[in-house]
Amino acid sequence: MTSEPDLPQRPEVLGSASRRALPAARRRRSRQARNELIAGYAFASPALLLFALFIGVPLVGTFVLSFTQWDLLSGDFGWVAAENYARLATDDVLPRVLLNSLLFSIATATLHLIVGLLLALAVNTAASRFIQAWSTVAYVFPFFVSAGAAALLARYLLSPDFGPVNHYLAKVGIDGPNWLSDPVWALPSLVVLDMWQTAGFTFLIFLVGLQGIPKEYYEAARIDGAGTLRRFFSITLPMISPTTLFAMIVSFAGAFQIFTWPYIVTAGGPGGATRTIVYYIYEKAFRGFDIGYGAALGVLTIVILAAVTVIQLVASRRWVHYER
Amino acid sequence: MITIPLRRGAARTRRRGLPVRVALSLAASALLLSACAGGGPEPTPTGTGSESAGGTINVVVLGDTTEPSMQTVLSDYEAANPGYKINPVPIPLTTWPDFLSVLQTRLAGGADYDAVYLPTEGQLTLSSRGVLRALDDFIAADQEFMDDYYADLPAGMLKAFNEKENVDGSVYFAPHLVNTIGIWYNKAVFDAAGVAYPEADWTWEDFRTAAKALRDPDKGIYAFNLAPDLFQGLDPWLATNGASVLDDQWTKSTVSTPAAVESVSFARSLVEDDLVPAPGGTFDQYGALANGKLAMMGAGIWGVASFAALGGTDNFGIAPWPQQTRNGSPMGLGAFGILDKSTKADQAWNFVKWLISSEGQSKMITLGAQPVRVSTQNSPEYLAKLPDGGQHLDEALNYAHLVVGVEQGGEIGAAIQDSWNQMLLGNVSPEDGLAELSSNIDGILAG
């Protein structure tokens, strides 16, 4: 049986001077921690203030307005309790509007992910740095083009009689449709236009994700005899799965809030085929001067987006891999 | 774990640095916020502040206020009224519904405007909401002048305007310009096709016969262009067949009557016969008419201003709209409304008065508009500036009807435009399209 070492009791470990110093050190650490906390908040304050002003306040304001009837022009204002929300249930136009928004968002987000990833893979594997740089600028450039200018250009390109698209289709014997005025083709046309302008952003996200994968993984896989497809499915896709999730959420949310194309290119037509939820909010709030109902539609949009994002995050547990 | 203590001096420096950095961060926040708030308020009047002795007023108009025609008229006003200045505030959009959307947002944001230009399509939207100041007191104070003005207006026009645009017996507008619509045609295209110029009493079938002769696919010449909106598009075809969008009281849709169906069917047949560009495109009818790629188009006197930059109007003629059962044209009246919150209502009224005076009326053709005073319409100076046949646009005031200008004009205008284009494209039959449009309009009117 071994005896316990004859350790001195704790108070004896520290000298009396140290005992006196302990509270002072703790106070210093505590003050230091508090100062760092203050500094942290101070550095974050510009973003926090902007967020509160431009996101938080409008969000709360929208929610409050959704319980009112307010005419911006006359200033007539009144509380109507949940009347605007009851109108949501009886609005005949709303189901079609939501369907348009969902179809547009799903199609756009899917195309963004596929096209953005393919472009990023192509650029990431390009041998020449010049080609990489040039391609990156070329793909991202449309993202910085004024949406209004792009919309007007799109109307010209897709014009039925004089547009270059139908002109060249006719050259190969195809009678192009009236892209923006045909109820069948109008929404798909907007999906393609949106992809042209904003896929560069998704491409950039994927490119950053791809460039963050350590080369050693590919070298090890190659030594083990893994082919191109195996490396893509076993290394690339899992490694960029957090990036894919981010791109998916951002693309869907952005597409669901689309306004520019329906506003400038199709005015929500033909026959409501491109009337999306945000365009509908604009029609109700700013054309019909029905701010309260527009606000209720805005709250509905937030709820739908939040629900879809939660579903995406929950489902992502099955396929998103985080490096530990 | 090895801890390397900070040197006493370093620790002190770090503690002293914290408040500085905190202050800098907060200052950066403030700077950022102030930058975001940039742009500043709308231009502030720089006048004398006097209620009645001149000064600058902020006047809102749609479009480009830097156009020479606009600048000329404003300069003339300021020259004729020393001490009075106009600060034109443009809302650079192309449609009245969009203009009203922006205007209401600016007004709700506290914009400091004194007067706003409104067409018939937007007048009730503002006057019925208490945004504008009734002109009754001003009219009473200038009774003699106003009596002379009212006596000089076409009787039918004044009656229609009073019936529709007065709210609770009060007058909110004194219109200074009017627009009707006719058919502008390129004489050279008619001459080349050997087609006689339109007569004043020509019919739809005369129109179709001429259109077939004028269409030349090989040269890319279209006979006519169907405009997408109510005023230049649907309304004239309805009016010349005795149909209308709303009933006389503007309380109910009448757009699905057999006469209206016949009107839309005729317009649709022009598309089917390939006499017009496909609806829904970006056809520039002014450029096409000027370049000889279009034989005819519908427009009002504003064509004078539109064609000014395209070589003038010497090669064009103007005919009344072809008729099926009667003469017809929409009529839109333009006027400035004085905002209720304006502290310079007297100055704004002075501007309105000048516009409706004989001197102001003589400037309307410069703006590309018809004057409202009959005396000005008949003056040699005005007639000399009209294109060939331009008098038909003034004569149309005898049979024209006021274009739809209900409170919900923006929503109804958008519904009409979408429906009209759907019917022209053949996506829906005229019967079904008009029935649905009628139901939509009644729904909008019912609120």
PDB file of C-alpha atoms in Angstrom, chain B residues 37-183:
ATOM      1  CA  ALA B  37     -28.661  59.019 -44.772  1.00  0.00           C
ATOM      2  CA  GLY B  38     -27.018  60.983 -47.598  1.00  0.00           C
ATOM      3  CA  GLY B  39     -28.730  62.355 -50.607  1.00  0.00           C
ATOM      4  CA  GLY B  40     -30.214  64.986 -48.375  1.00  0.00           C
ATOM      5  CA  PRO B  41     -33.691  66.405 -48.486  1.00  0.00           C
ATOM      6  CA  GLU B  42     -35.474  67.386 -51.654  1.00  0.00           C
ATOM      7  CA  PRO B  43     -34.437  70.770 -53.033  1.00  0.00           C
ATOM      8  CA  THR B  44     -35.570  73.475 -50.670  1.00  0.00           C
ATOM      9  CA  PRO B  45     -37.254  76.565 -52.027  1.00  0.00           C
ATOM     10  CA  THR B  46     -34.997  79.561 -51.902  1.00  0.00           C
ATOM     11  CA  GLY B  47     -37.621  82.195 -52.264  1.00  0.00           C
ATOM     12  CA  THR B  48     -38.458  85.135 -50.148  1.00  0.00           C
ATOM     13  CA  GLY B  49     -40.729  83.175 -47.875  1.00  0.00           C
ATOM     14  CA  SER B  50     -43.514  85.592 -48.618  1.00  0.00           C
ATOM     15  CA  GLU B  51     -46.928  84.001 -49.029  1.00  0.00           C
ATOM     16  CA  SER B  52     -47.906  86.096 -51.982  1.00  0.00           C
ATOM     17  CA  ALA B  53     -45.001  88.065 -53.377  1.00  0.00           C
ATOM     18  CA  GLY B  54     -43.099  85.607 -55.533  1.00  0.00           C
ATOM     19  CA  GLY B  55     -40.528  83.072 -54.494  1.00  0.00           C
ATOM     20  CA  THR B  56     -39.660  79.585 -55.658  1.00  0.00           C
ATOM     21  CA  ILE B  57     -42.119  76.729 -55.772  1.00  0.00           C
ATOM     22  CA  ASN B  58     -41.350  73.029 -56.178  1.00  0.00           C
ATOM     23  CA  VAL B  59     -43.379  71.598 -59.016  1.00  0.00           C
ATOM     24  CA  VAL B  60     -43.484  67.859 -59.703  1.00  0.00           C
ATOM     25  CA  VAL B  61     -43.733  66.621 -63.263  1.00  0.00           C
ATOM     26  CA  LEU B  62     -43.379  63.276 -64.982  1.00  0.00           C
ATOM     27  CA  GLY B  63     -40.417  62.830 -67.269  1.00  0.00           C
ATOM     28  CA  ASP B  64     -37.448  64.940 -68.117  1.00  0.00           C
ATOM     29  CA  THR B  65     -37.582  68.521 -66.921  1.00  0.00           C
ATOM     30  CA  THR B  66     -34.404  69.398 -68.798  1.00  0.00           C
ATOM     31  CA  GLU B  67     -36.128  69.075 -72.161  1.00  0.00           C
ATOM     32  CA  PRO B  68     -35.841  72.317 -74.138  1.00  0.00           C
ATOM     33  CA  SER B  69     -39.620  72.571 -74.519  1.00  0.00           C
ATOM     34  CA  MET B  70     -40.154  72.429 -70.751  1.00  0.00           C
ATOM     35  CA  GLN B  71     -37.303  74.835 -70.083  1.00  0.00           C
ATOM     36  CA  THR B  72     -38.690  77.269 -72.632  1.00  0.00           C
ATOM     37  CA  VAL B  73     -42.121  77.353 -71.032  1.00  0.00           C
ATOM     38  CA  LEU B  74     -40.690  77.780 -67.535  1.00  0.00           C
ATOM     39  CA  SER B  75     -38.413  80.565 -68.711  1.00  0.00           C
ATOM     40  CA  ASP B  76     -41.339  82.323 -70.351  1.00  0.00           C
ATOM     41  CA  TYR B  77     -43.320  82.087 -67.117  1.00  0.00           C
ATOM     42  CA  GLU B  78     -40.493  83.446 -65.019  1.00  0.00           C
ATOM     43  CA  ALA B  79     -39.891  86.264 -67.504  1.00  0.00           C
ATOM     44  CA  ALA B  80     -43.567  87.195 -67.402  1.00  0.00           C
ATOM     45  CA  ASN B  81     -43.701  87.015 -63.596  1.00  0.00           C
ATOM     46  CA  PRO B  82     -40.606  88.682 -62.135  1.00  0.00           C
ATOM     47  CA  GLY B  83     -39.757  87.299 -58.722  1.00  0.00           C
ATOM     48  CA  TYR B  84     -41.542  83.997 -59.316  1.00  0.00           C
ATOM     49  CA  LYS B  85     -39.371  80.950 -59.848  1.00  0.00           C
ATOM     50  CA  ILE B  86     -40.218  77.355 -60.669  1.00  0.00           C
ATOM     51  CA  ASN B  87     -38.082  74.527 -59.403  1.00  0.00           C
ATOM     52  CA  PRO B  88     -39.174  71.574 -61.555  1.00  0.00           C
ATOM     53  CA  VAL B  89     -38.872  68.245 -59.719  1.00  0.00           C
ATOM     54  CA  PRO B  90     -38.839  65.402 -62.244  1.00  0.00           C
ATOM     55  CA  ILE B  91     -40.054  61.875 -61.616  1.00  0.00           C
ATOM     56  CA  PRO B  92     -38.324  60.241 -64.547  1.00  0.00           C
ATOM     57  CA  LEU B  93     -40.752  57.436 -65.353  1.00  0.00           C
ATOM     58  CA  THR B  94     -42.867  56.638 -68.369  1.00  0.00           C
ATOM     59  CA  THR B  95     -46.278  55.624 -67.027  1.00  0.00           C
ATOM     60  CA  TRP B  96     -48.768  57.411 -64.803  1.00  0.00           C
ATOM     61  CA  PRO B  97     -49.333  54.465 -62.433  1.00  0.00           C
ATOM     62  CA  ASP B  98     -45.603  54.323 -61.739  1.00  0.00           C
ATOM     63  CA  PHE B  99     -45.481  58.096 -61.381  1.00  0.00           C
ATOM     64  CA  LEU B 100     -48.265  58.025 -58.789  1.00  0.00           C
ATOM     65  CA  SER B 101     -46.552  55.192 -56.898  1.00  0.00           C
ATOM     66  CA  VAL B 102     -43.373  57.202 -56.538  1.00  0.00           C
ATOM     67  CA  LEU B 103     -45.228  60.415 -55.791  1.00  0.00           C
ATOM     68  CA  GLN B 104     -47.241  58.934 -52.932  1.00  0.00           C
ATOM     69  CA  THR B 105     -44.084  57.500 -51.377  1.00  0.00           C
ATOM     70  CA  ARG B 106     -42.333  60.852 -51.576  1.00  0.00           C
ATOM     71  CA  LEU B 107     -45.305  62.707 -50.155  1.00  0.00           C
ATOM     72  CA  ALA B 108     -45.583  60.221 -47.305  1.00  0.00           C
ATOM     73  CA  GLY B 109     -41.890  60.823 -46.675  1.00  0.00           C
ATOM     74  CA  GLY B 110     -42.557  64.532 -46.203  1.00  0.00           C
ATOM     75  CA  ALA B 111     -41.353  65.831 -49.561  1.00  0.00           C
ATOM     76  CA  ASP B 112     -41.705  69.596 -49.791  1.00  0.00           C
ATOM     77  CA  TYR B 113     -43.744  70.000 -52.969  1.00  0.00           C
ATOM     78  CA  ASP B 114     -46.110  72.819 -53.861  1.00  0.00           C
ATOM     79  CA  ALA B 115     -47.785  71.580 -57.022  1.00  0.00           C
ATOM     80  CA  VAL B 116     -47.931  68.405 -59.056  1.00  0.00           C
ATOM     81  CA  TYR B 117     -48.800  67.889 -62.704  1.00  0.00           C
ATOM     82  CA  LEU B 118     -51.539  65.303 -63.161  1.00  0.00           C
ATOM     83  CA  PRO B 119     -53.346  63.920 -66.178  1.00  0.00           C
ATOM     84  CA  THR B 120     -56.967  62.809 -66.041  1.00  0.00           C
ATOM     85  CA  GLU B 121     -55.760  59.306 -65.131  1.00  0.00           C
ATOM     86  CA  GLY B 122     -54.306  60.535 -61.840  1.00  0.00           C
ATOM     87  CA  GLN B 123     -56.367  63.547 -60.801  1.00  0.00           C
ATOM     88  CA  LEU B 124     -59.085  61.836 -58.772  1.00  0.00           C
ATOM     89  CA  THR B 125     -56.525  59.567 -57.144  1.00  0.00           C
ATOM     90  CA  LEU B 126     -55.082  62.582 -55.361  1.00  0.00           C
ATOM     91  CA  SER B 127     -58.025  64.957 -55.057  1.00  0.00           C
ATOM     92  CA  SER B 128     -60.335  62.340 -53.532  1.00  0.00           C
ATOM     93  CA  ARG B 129     -57.745  61.580 -50.839  1.00  0.00           C
ATOM     94  CA  GLY B 130     -57.516  65.098 -49.501  1.00  0.00           C
ATOM     95  CA  VAL B 131     -53.952  65.549 -50.699  1.00  0.00           C
ATOM     96  CA  LEU B 132     -54.785  68.555 -52.820  1.00  0.00           C
ATOM     97  CA  ARG B 133     -56.119  71.969 -51.995  1.00  0.00           C
ATOM     98  CA  ALA B 134     -59.514  72.953 -53.367  1.00  0.00           C
ATOM     99  CA  LEU B 135     -59.264  75.907 -55.721  1.00  0.00           C
ATOM    100  CA  ASP B 136     -62.653  77.388 -54.819  1.00  0.00           C
ATOM    101  CA  ASP B 137     -61.219  80.317 -52.852  1.00  0.00           C
ATOM    102  CA  PHE B 138     -58.678  81.125 -55.527  1.00  0.00           C
ATOM    103  CA  ILE B 139     -61.347  80.963 -58.221  1.00  0.00           C
ATOM    104  CA  ALA B 140     -63.629  83.237 -56.209  1.00  0.00           C
ATOM    105  CA  ALA B 141     -60.819  85.726 -55.706  1.00  0.00           C
ATOM    106  CA  ASP B 142     -60.102  85.766 -59.459  1.00  0.00           C
ATOM    107  CA  GLN B 143     -63.713  85.376 -60.578  1.00  0.00           C
ATOM    108  CA  GLU B 144     -63.536  87.656 -63.595  1.00  0.00           C
ATOM    109  CA  PHE B 145     -60.419  85.982 -64.940  1.00  0.00           C
ATOM    110  CA  MET B 146     -61.853  82.519 -64.317  1.00  0.00           C
ATOM    111  CA  ASP B 147     -65.194  83.383 -65.923  1.00  0.00           C
ATOM    112  CA  ASP B 148     -63.309  84.388 -69.054  1.00  0.00           C
ATOM    113  CA  TYR B 149     -61.323  81.126 -68.908  1.00  0.00           C
ATOM    114  CA  TYR B 150     -64.379  78.904 -68.469  1.00  0.00           C
ATOM    115  CA  ALA B 151     -66.235  80.711 -71.229  1.00  0.00           C
ATOM    116  CA  ASP B 152     -63.327  79.988 -73.567  1.00  0.00           C
ATOM    117  CA  LEU B 153     -63.354  76.192 -73.021  1.00  0.00           C
ATOM    118  CA  PRO B 154     -65.155  73.748 -75.321  1.00  0.00           C
ATOM    119  CA  ALA B 155     -68.549  73.317 -73.641  1.00  0.00           C
ATOM    120  CA  GLY B 156     -68.586  69.520 -73.822  1.00  0.00           C
ATOM    121  CA  MET B 157     -65.105  69.274 -72.394  1.00  0.00           C
ATOM    122  CA  LEU B 158     -65.887  71.540 -69.444  1.00  0.00           C
ATOM    123  CA  LYS B 159     -69.109  69.675 -68.666  1.00  0.00           C
ATOM    124  CA  ALA B 160     -67.395  66.277 -68.737  1.00  0.00           C
ATOM    125  CA  PHE B 161     -64.535  67.549 -66.626  1.00  0.00           C
ATOM    126  CA  ASN B 162     -66.766  69.104 -63.972  1.00  0.00           C
ATOM    127  CA  GLU B 163     -68.950  66.024 -63.746  1.00  0.00           C
ATOM    128  CA  LYS B 164     -66.042  63.689 -63.184  1.00  0.00           C
ATOM    129  CA  GLU B 165     -63.260  65.649 -61.542  1.00  0.00           C
ATOM    130  CA  ASN B 166     -64.978  67.845 -58.965  1.00  0.00           C
ATOM    131  CA  VAL B 167     -65.022  66.286 -55.502  1.00  0.00           C
ATOM    132  CA  ASP B 168     -67.885  67.136 -53.126  1.00  0.00           C
ATOM    133  CA  GLY B 169     -68.698  70.165 -55.235  1.00  0.00           C
ATOM    134  CA  SER B 170     -65.191  71.584 -54.994  1.00  0.00           C
ATOM    135  CA  VAL B 171     -62.893  72.317 -57.912  1.00  0.00           C
ATOM    136  CA  TYR B 172     -59.360  70.971 -57.662  1.00  0.00           C
ATOM    137  CA  PHE B 173     -58.014  71.555 -61.136  1.00  0.00           C
ATOM    138  CA  ALA B 174     -57.976  74.203 -63.813  1.00  0.00           C
ATOM    139  CA  PRO B 175     -56.767  72.249 -66.843  1.00  0.00           C
ATOM    140  CA  HIS B 176     -54.307  73.993 -69.115  1.00  0.00           C
ATOM    141  CA  LEU B 177     -53.826  71.314 -71.780  1.00  0.00           C
ATOM    142  CA  VAL B 178     -55.815  68.614 -73.470  1.00  0.00           C
ATOM    143  CA  ASN B 179     -55.022  65.643 -75.663  1.00  0.00           C
ATOM    144  CA  THR B 180     -57.170  63.715 -78.086  1.00  0.00           C
ATOM    145  CA  ILE B 181     -55.998  61.088 -80.512  1.00  0.00           C
ATOM    146  CA  GLY B 182     -55.873  60.600 -84.246  1.00  0.00           C
ATOM    147  CA  ILE B 183     -54.021  58.633 -86.888  1.00  0.00           C
TER     148      ILE B 183
END
